[in-house]
XYZ file of C-alpha atoms in Angstrom:
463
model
C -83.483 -174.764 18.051
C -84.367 -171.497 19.666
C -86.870 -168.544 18.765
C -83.821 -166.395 17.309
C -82.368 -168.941 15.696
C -85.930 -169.936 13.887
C -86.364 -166.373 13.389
C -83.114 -165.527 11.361
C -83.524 -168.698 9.232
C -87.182 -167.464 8.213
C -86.371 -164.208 7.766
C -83.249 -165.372 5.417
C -85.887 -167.272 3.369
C -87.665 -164.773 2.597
C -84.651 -162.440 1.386
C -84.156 -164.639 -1.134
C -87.794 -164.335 -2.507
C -87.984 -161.502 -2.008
C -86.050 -157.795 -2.162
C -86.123 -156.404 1.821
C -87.170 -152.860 0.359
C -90.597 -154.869 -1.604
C -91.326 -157.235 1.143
C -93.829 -154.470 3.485
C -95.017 -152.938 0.069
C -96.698 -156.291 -1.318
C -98.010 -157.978 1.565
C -99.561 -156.681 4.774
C -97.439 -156.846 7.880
C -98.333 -159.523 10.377
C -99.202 -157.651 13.217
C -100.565 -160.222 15.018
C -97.929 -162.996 14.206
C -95.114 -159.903 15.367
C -97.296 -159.480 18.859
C -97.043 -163.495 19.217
C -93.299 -163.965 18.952
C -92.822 -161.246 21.059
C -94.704 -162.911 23.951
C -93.145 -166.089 22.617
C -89.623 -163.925 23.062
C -90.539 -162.744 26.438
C -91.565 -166.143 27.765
C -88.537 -167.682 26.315
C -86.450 -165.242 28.223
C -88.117 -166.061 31.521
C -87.697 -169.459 30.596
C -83.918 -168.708 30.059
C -83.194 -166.635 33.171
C -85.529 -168.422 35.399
C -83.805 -168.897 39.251
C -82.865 -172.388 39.494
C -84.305 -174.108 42.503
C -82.036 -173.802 45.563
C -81.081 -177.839 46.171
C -79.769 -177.094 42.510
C -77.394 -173.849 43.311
C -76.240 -175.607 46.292
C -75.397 -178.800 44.500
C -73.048 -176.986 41.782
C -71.248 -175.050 44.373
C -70.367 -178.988 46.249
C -69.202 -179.953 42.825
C -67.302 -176.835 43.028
C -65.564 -177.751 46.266
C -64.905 -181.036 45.254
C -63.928 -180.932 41.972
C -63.239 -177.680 40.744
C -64.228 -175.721 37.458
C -63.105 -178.777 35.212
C -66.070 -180.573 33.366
C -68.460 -177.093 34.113
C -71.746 -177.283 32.247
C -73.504 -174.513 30.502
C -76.449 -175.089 33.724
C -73.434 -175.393 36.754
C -71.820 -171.966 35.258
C -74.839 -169.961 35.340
C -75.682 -171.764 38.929
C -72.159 -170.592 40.313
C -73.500 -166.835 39.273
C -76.971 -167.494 40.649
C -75.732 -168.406 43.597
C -73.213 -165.423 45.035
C -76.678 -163.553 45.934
C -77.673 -166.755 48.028
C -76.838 -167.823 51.774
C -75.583 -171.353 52.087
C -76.752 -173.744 54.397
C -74.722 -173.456 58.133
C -73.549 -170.196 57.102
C -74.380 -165.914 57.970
C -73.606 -164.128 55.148
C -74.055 -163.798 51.181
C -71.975 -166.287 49.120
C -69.916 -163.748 47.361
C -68.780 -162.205 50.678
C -66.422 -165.927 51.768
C -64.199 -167.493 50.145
C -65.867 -169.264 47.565
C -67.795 -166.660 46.458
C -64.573 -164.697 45.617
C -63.177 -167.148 44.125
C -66.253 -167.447 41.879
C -66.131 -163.592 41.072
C -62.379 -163.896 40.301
C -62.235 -166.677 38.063
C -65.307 -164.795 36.293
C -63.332 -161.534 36.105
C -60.622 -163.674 33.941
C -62.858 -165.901 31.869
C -63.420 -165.539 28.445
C -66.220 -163.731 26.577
C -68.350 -167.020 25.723
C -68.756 -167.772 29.330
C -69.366 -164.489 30.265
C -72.486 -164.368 27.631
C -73.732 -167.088 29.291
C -73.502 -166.206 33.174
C -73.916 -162.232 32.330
C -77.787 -162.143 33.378
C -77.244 -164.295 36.369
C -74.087 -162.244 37.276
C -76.684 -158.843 36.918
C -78.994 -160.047 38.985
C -76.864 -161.069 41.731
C -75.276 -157.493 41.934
C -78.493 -156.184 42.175
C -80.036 -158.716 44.681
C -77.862 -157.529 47.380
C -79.303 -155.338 50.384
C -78.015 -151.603 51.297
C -76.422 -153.029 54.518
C -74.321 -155.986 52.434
C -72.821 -153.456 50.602
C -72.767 -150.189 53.025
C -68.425 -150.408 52.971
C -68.774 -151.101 49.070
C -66.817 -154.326 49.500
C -64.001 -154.649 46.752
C -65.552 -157.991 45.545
C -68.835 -156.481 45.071
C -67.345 -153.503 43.085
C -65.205 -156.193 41.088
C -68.579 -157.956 39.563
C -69.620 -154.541 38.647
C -66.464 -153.970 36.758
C -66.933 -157.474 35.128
C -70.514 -156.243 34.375
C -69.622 -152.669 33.074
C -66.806 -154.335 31.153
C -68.550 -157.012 29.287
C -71.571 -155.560 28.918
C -71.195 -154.062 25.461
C -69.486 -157.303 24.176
C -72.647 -158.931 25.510
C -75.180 -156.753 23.616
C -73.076 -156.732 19.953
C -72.919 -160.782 20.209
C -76.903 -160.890 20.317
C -78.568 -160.464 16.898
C -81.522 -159.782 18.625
C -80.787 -158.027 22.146
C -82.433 -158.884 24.875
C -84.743 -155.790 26.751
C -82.505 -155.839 30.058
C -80.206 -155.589 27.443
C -80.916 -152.514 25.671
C -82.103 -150.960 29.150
C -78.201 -151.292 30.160
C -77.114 -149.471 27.414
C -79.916 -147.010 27.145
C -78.584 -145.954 31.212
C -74.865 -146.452 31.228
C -74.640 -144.830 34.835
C -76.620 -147.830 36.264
C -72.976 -149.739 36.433
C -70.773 -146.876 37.420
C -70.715 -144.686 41.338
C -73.805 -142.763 40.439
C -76.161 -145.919 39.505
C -79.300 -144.146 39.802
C -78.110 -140.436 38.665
C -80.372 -140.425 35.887
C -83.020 -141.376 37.210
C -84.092 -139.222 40.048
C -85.896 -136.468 38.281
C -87.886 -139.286 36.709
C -88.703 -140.355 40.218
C -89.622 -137.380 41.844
C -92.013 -136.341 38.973
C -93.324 -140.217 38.905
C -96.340 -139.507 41.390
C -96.350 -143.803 42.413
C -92.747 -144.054 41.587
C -93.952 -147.125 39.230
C -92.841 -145.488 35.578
C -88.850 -146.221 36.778
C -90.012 -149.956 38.354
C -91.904 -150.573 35.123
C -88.892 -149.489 33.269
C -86.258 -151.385 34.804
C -88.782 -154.531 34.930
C -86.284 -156.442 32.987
C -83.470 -155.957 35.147
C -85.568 -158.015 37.535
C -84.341 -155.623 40.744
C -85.263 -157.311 43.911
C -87.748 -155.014 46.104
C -84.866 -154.930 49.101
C -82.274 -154.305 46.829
C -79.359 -151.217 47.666
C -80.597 -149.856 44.153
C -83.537 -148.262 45.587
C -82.025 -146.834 48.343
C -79.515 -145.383 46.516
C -82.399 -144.037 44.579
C -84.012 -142.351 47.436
C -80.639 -141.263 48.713
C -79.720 -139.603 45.481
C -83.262 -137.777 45.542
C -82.592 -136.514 48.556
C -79.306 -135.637 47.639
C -80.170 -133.640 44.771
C -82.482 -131.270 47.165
C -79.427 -129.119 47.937
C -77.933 -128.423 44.416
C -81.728 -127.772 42.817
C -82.362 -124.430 41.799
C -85.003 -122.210 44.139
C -87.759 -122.957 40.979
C -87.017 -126.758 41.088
C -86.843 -126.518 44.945
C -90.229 -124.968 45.920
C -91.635 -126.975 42.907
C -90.408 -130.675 44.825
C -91.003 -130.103 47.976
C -94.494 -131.451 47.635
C -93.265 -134.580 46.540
C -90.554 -134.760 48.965
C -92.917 -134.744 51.835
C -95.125 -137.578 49.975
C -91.740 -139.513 49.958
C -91.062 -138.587 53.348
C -94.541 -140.534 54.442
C -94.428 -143.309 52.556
C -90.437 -143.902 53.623
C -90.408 -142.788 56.977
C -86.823 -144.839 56.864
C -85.971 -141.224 55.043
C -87.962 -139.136 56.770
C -85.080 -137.709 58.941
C -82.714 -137.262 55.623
C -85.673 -135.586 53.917
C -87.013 -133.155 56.431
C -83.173 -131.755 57.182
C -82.477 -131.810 53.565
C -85.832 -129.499 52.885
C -84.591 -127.325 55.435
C -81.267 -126.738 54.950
C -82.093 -126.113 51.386
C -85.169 -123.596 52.225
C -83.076 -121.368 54.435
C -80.812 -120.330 51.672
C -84.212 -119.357 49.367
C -85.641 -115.668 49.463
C -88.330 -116.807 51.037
C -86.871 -118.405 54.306
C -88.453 -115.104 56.611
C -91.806 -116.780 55.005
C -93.009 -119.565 57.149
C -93.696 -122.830 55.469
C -96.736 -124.444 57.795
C -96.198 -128.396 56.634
C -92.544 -128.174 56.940
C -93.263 -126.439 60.331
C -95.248 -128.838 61.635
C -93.226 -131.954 60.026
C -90.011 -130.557 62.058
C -92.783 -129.883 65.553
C -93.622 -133.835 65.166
C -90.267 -135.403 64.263
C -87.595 -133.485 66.527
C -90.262 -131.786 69.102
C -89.670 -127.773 69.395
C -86.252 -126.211 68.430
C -86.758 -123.579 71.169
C -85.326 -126.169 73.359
C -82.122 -127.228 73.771
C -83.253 -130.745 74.933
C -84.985 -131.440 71.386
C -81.848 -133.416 69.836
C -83.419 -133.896 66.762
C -82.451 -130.376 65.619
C -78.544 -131.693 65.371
C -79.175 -132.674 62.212
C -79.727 -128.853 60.888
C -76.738 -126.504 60.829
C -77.452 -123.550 63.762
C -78.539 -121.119 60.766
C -81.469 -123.711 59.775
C -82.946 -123.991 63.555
C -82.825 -120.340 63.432
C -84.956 -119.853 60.429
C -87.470 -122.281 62.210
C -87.275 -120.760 65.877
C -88.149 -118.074 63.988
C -90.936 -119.719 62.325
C -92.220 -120.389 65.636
C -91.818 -117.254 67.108
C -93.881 -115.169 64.234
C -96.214 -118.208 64.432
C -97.051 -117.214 67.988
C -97.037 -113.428 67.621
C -99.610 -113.865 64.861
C -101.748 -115.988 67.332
C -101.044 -113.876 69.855
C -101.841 -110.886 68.356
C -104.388 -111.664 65.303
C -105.957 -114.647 66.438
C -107.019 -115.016 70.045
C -107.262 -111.648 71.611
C -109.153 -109.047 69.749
C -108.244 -106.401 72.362
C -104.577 -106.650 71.614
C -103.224 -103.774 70.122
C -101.626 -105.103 66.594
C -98.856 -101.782 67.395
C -97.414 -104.286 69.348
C -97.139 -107.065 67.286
C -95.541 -104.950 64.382
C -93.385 -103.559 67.514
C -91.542 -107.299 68.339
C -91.402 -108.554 65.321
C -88.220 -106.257 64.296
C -86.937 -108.211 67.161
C -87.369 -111.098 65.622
C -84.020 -112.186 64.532
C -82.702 -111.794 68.224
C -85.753 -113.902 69.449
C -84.279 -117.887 70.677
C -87.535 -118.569 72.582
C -91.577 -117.983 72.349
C -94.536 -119.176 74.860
C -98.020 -118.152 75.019
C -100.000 -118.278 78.029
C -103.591 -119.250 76.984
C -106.501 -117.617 79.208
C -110.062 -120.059 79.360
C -111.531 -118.260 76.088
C -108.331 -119.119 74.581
C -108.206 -122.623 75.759
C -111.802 -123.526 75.284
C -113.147 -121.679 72.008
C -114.415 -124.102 69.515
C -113.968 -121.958 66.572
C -112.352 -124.239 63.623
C -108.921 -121.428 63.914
C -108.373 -121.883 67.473
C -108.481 -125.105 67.201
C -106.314 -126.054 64.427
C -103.495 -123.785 66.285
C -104.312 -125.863 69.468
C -103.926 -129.003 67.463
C -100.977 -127.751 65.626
C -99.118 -126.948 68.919
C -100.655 -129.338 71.097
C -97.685 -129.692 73.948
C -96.048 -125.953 73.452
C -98.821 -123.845 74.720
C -99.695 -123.120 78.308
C -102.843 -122.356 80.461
C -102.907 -119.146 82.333
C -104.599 -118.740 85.557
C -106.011 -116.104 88.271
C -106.801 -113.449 85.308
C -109.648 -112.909 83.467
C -111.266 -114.889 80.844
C -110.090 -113.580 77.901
C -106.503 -112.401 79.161
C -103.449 -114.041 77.470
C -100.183 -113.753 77.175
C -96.322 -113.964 75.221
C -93.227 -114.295 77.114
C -90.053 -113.910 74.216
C -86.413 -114.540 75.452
C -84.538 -111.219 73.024
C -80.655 -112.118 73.402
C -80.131 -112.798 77.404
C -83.754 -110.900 78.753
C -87.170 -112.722 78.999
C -90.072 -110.047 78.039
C -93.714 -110.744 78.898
C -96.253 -109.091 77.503
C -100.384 -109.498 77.864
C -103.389 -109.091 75.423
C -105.721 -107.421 77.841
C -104.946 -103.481 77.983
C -104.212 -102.249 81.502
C -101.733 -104.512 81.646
C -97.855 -103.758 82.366
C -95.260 -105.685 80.191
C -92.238 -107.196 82.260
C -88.577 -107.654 81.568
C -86.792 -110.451 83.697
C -83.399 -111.805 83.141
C -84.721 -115.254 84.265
C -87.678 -117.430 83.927
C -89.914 -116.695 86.202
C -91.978 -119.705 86.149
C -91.177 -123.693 86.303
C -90.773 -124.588 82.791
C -92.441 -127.949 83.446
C -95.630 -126.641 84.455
C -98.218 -126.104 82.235
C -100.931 -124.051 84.052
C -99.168 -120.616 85.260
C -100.674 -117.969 87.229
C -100.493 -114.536 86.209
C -98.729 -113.570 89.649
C -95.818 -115.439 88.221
C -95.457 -113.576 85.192
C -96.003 -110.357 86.523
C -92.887 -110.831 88.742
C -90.901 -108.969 90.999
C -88.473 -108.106 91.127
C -87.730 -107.400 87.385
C -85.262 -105.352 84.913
C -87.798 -102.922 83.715
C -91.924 -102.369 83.870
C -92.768 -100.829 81.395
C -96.449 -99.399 80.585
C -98.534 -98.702 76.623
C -99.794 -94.880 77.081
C -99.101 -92.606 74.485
C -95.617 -92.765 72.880
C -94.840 -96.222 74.040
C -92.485 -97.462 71.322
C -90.236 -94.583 72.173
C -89.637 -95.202 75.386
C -89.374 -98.889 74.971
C -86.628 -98.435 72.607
C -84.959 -96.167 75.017
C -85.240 -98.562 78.120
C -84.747 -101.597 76.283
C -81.555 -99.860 74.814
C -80.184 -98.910 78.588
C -80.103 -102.785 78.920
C -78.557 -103.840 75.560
C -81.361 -104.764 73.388
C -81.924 -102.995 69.802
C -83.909 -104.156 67.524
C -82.798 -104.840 63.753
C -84.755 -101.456 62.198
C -83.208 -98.144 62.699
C -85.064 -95.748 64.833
C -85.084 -92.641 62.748
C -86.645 -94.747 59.676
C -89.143 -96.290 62.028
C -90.298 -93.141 63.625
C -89.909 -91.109 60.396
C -92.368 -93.403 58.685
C -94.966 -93.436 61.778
């Protein structure tokens, strides 16, 4: 006799003594007794759905071959649904991708409700057993045991008196069996800081740890980046970069999902250090066009982050290492900014060696992008910005000229440049900082074809 069956005689017994509405008010409830048979309940379940051992599985699907479905026991129909997770001896792939295994799933997909009660929790967990790559093409006799299991599955819970918890958890979730299995659960995931609360959850499913549900999971997270709200957005992306280092399988997917979705915020002229340095580690600088990683942005994206860069450096430049640069200038190319594709500084030995904690967490930061510069004086540094088709080079120290070439004008693979190099000639235009300098840099920038983004009369007028 099982539990339930125990249970609903006892409890029928004492209906007829008595009324259901009196029983509670006359005699304490048995807590303790109620925590027992649940534990009984849950063990008896384990007991019930327990994996058979394989020698077993393997032995009912022989019978099958030999013999067919006549003369199936209760134990040899839940071993036939056991087994189309399983690989068989002398064979590559799952059962339910050959023949016998969709044979299996079609005779199940036809067979009446009774049997189907009995093989359902076998049949569940063999859907869910499966890895990401078995079912990558969503094979049609994979997506036919989910229809058997979506089908059935409220048949299954109504012929229970008592309803099993993997029960109730398929009913409380009805996506889990339909195109968008894990839909409902992603917020849940995101805001679950050890993504436990959704294993602990769907504990009764019994979800293997390699199983295509949890990718799906983190796919549909990441998925969900690019239809969030800007509130939502800036509130996940915390999280997202969490997930991104404990999956770095999904690091790629997160990081170009994060970006795509931050340059259509307000706030994409605002740099965002982590995601900064995330894209500097995983793809390598998008300045250059040898750094394939940044294929996996749209052009707009890599802008917003060559931009990143470029203010990045301007702000070192500028506010950070030289103290005797004039901060006119930075405020002068940053309304270039938007034209800017490329940004290199040129770090003199004060630069380079300083040990103060700023200089060198930027060093750190941008260890392989910065170069040394030579045969100046200690503290001299310099920028070199590529504005639509023109390189301009500028340096910290004043007395200094600043250059406008329409080539490189050192080896890009070399990473200590002299300052002879960078003060080439020939070049497009020298230009000098005396008194009314932005003036006539607009003016002789503007006889070669560069304007920046501001209009001159505003920028003047406001001066």
């Amino acid at each position: 006799m099982t539990i339930e069956r125990l249970q609903r005689r006892l409890e029928q017994s004492l209906s007829l003594l008595f009324p259901k509405e009196t029983t509670y008010s006359k005699f304490v409830q048995p807590v303790r007794l109620t925590k027992t048979l649940q534990v009984l309940e849950r063990k008896f379940d384990d007991l019930e759905n327990s994996i058979p051992l394989d020698v077993k599985i393997f032995k009912t699907i022989s019978k099958l071959e030999h013999s067919g479905f006549e003369q199936f026991t209760r134990r040899d129909w839940k071993n036939l649904a056991w087994a189309l997770s399983k690989v068989l001896p002398d064979t590559q792939e799952k059962l339910i991708f050959n023949d016998i295994g969709k044979r299996i799933v079609q005779h199940f997909n036809q067979a009446e409700q009774s049997i189907i009660n009995l093989v359902y929790f076998p049949l569940l967990y063999s859907y869910f057993a499966l890895a990401k790559d078995d079912i990558a093409a969503k094979p049609a006799v994979w997506l036919t045991l989910r229809d058997i299991l979506n089908r059935h599955k409220s048949n299954v819970y109504k012929s229970t008196q008592r309803p099993k918890q993997w029960m109730t958890t398929l009913i409380d979730h009805a996506d889990i069996l339909s195109d968008t299995p894990t839909k409902s659960f992603v917020k849940q995931f995101l805001q679950d800081d050890d993504k436990s609360g959704i294993q602990d959850e769907l504990e009764s499913l019994r979800i293997a740890p390699n199983s295509w549900f949890w990718d799906d999971l983190i796919k549909s997270s990441i998925q969900s980046i690019r239809q969030m709200n800007e509130k939502d957005y800036f509130k996940f992306i915390a999280p997202f970069i969490k997930l991104s280092e404990q999956n770095s399988l999904y690091s790629r997917d997160i990081l170009a999902a994060l970006l795509e979705r931050y340059a259509k915020t307000s706030e994409r002229d605002k740099v965002h250090e982590t995601l900064k340095q995330m894209a500097l580690d995983q793809w390598g600088n998008p300045q250059y066009d040898s750094s394939a990683g940044w294929n996996n942005v749209n052009p707009d994206t890599k802008r917003m982050v060559v931009q990143w860069f470029v203010k990045a450096d301007l702000e070192a430049f500028f506010k950070l290492f030289s103290r005797t640069a004039d901060v006119n200038r930075f405020n002068y190319w940053m309304k270039f900014i938007d034209k800017i594709s490329f940004s290199q500084i040129f770090l003199g030995p004060a630069a380079l060696n300083s040990q103060q904690a700023s200089h060198r967490k930027f060093r750190e930061m941008n260890r392989g992008r910065l170069k040394e510069l030579i045969g100046s004086t200690q503290t001299n540094n310099a920028f070199l910005l590529k504005i639509d088709n023109v390189y301009v080079i500028d340096f910290s120290d004043t007395g200094n000229a600043c250059y406008v070439v329409n080539k490189l004008p050192y080896r890009e693979g070399n990473r200590r440049i002299h300052v002879d190099e960078i003060k080439p000639w020939p070049n497009l235009l020298k230009l000098n900082h005396i008194s009314g300098w932005e003036r006539r840099f607009d003016e002789k920038l503007a006889e070669i074809g560069i304007y920046h983004r501001k209009p001159q009369n505003n920028y003047y007028s406001s001066r």
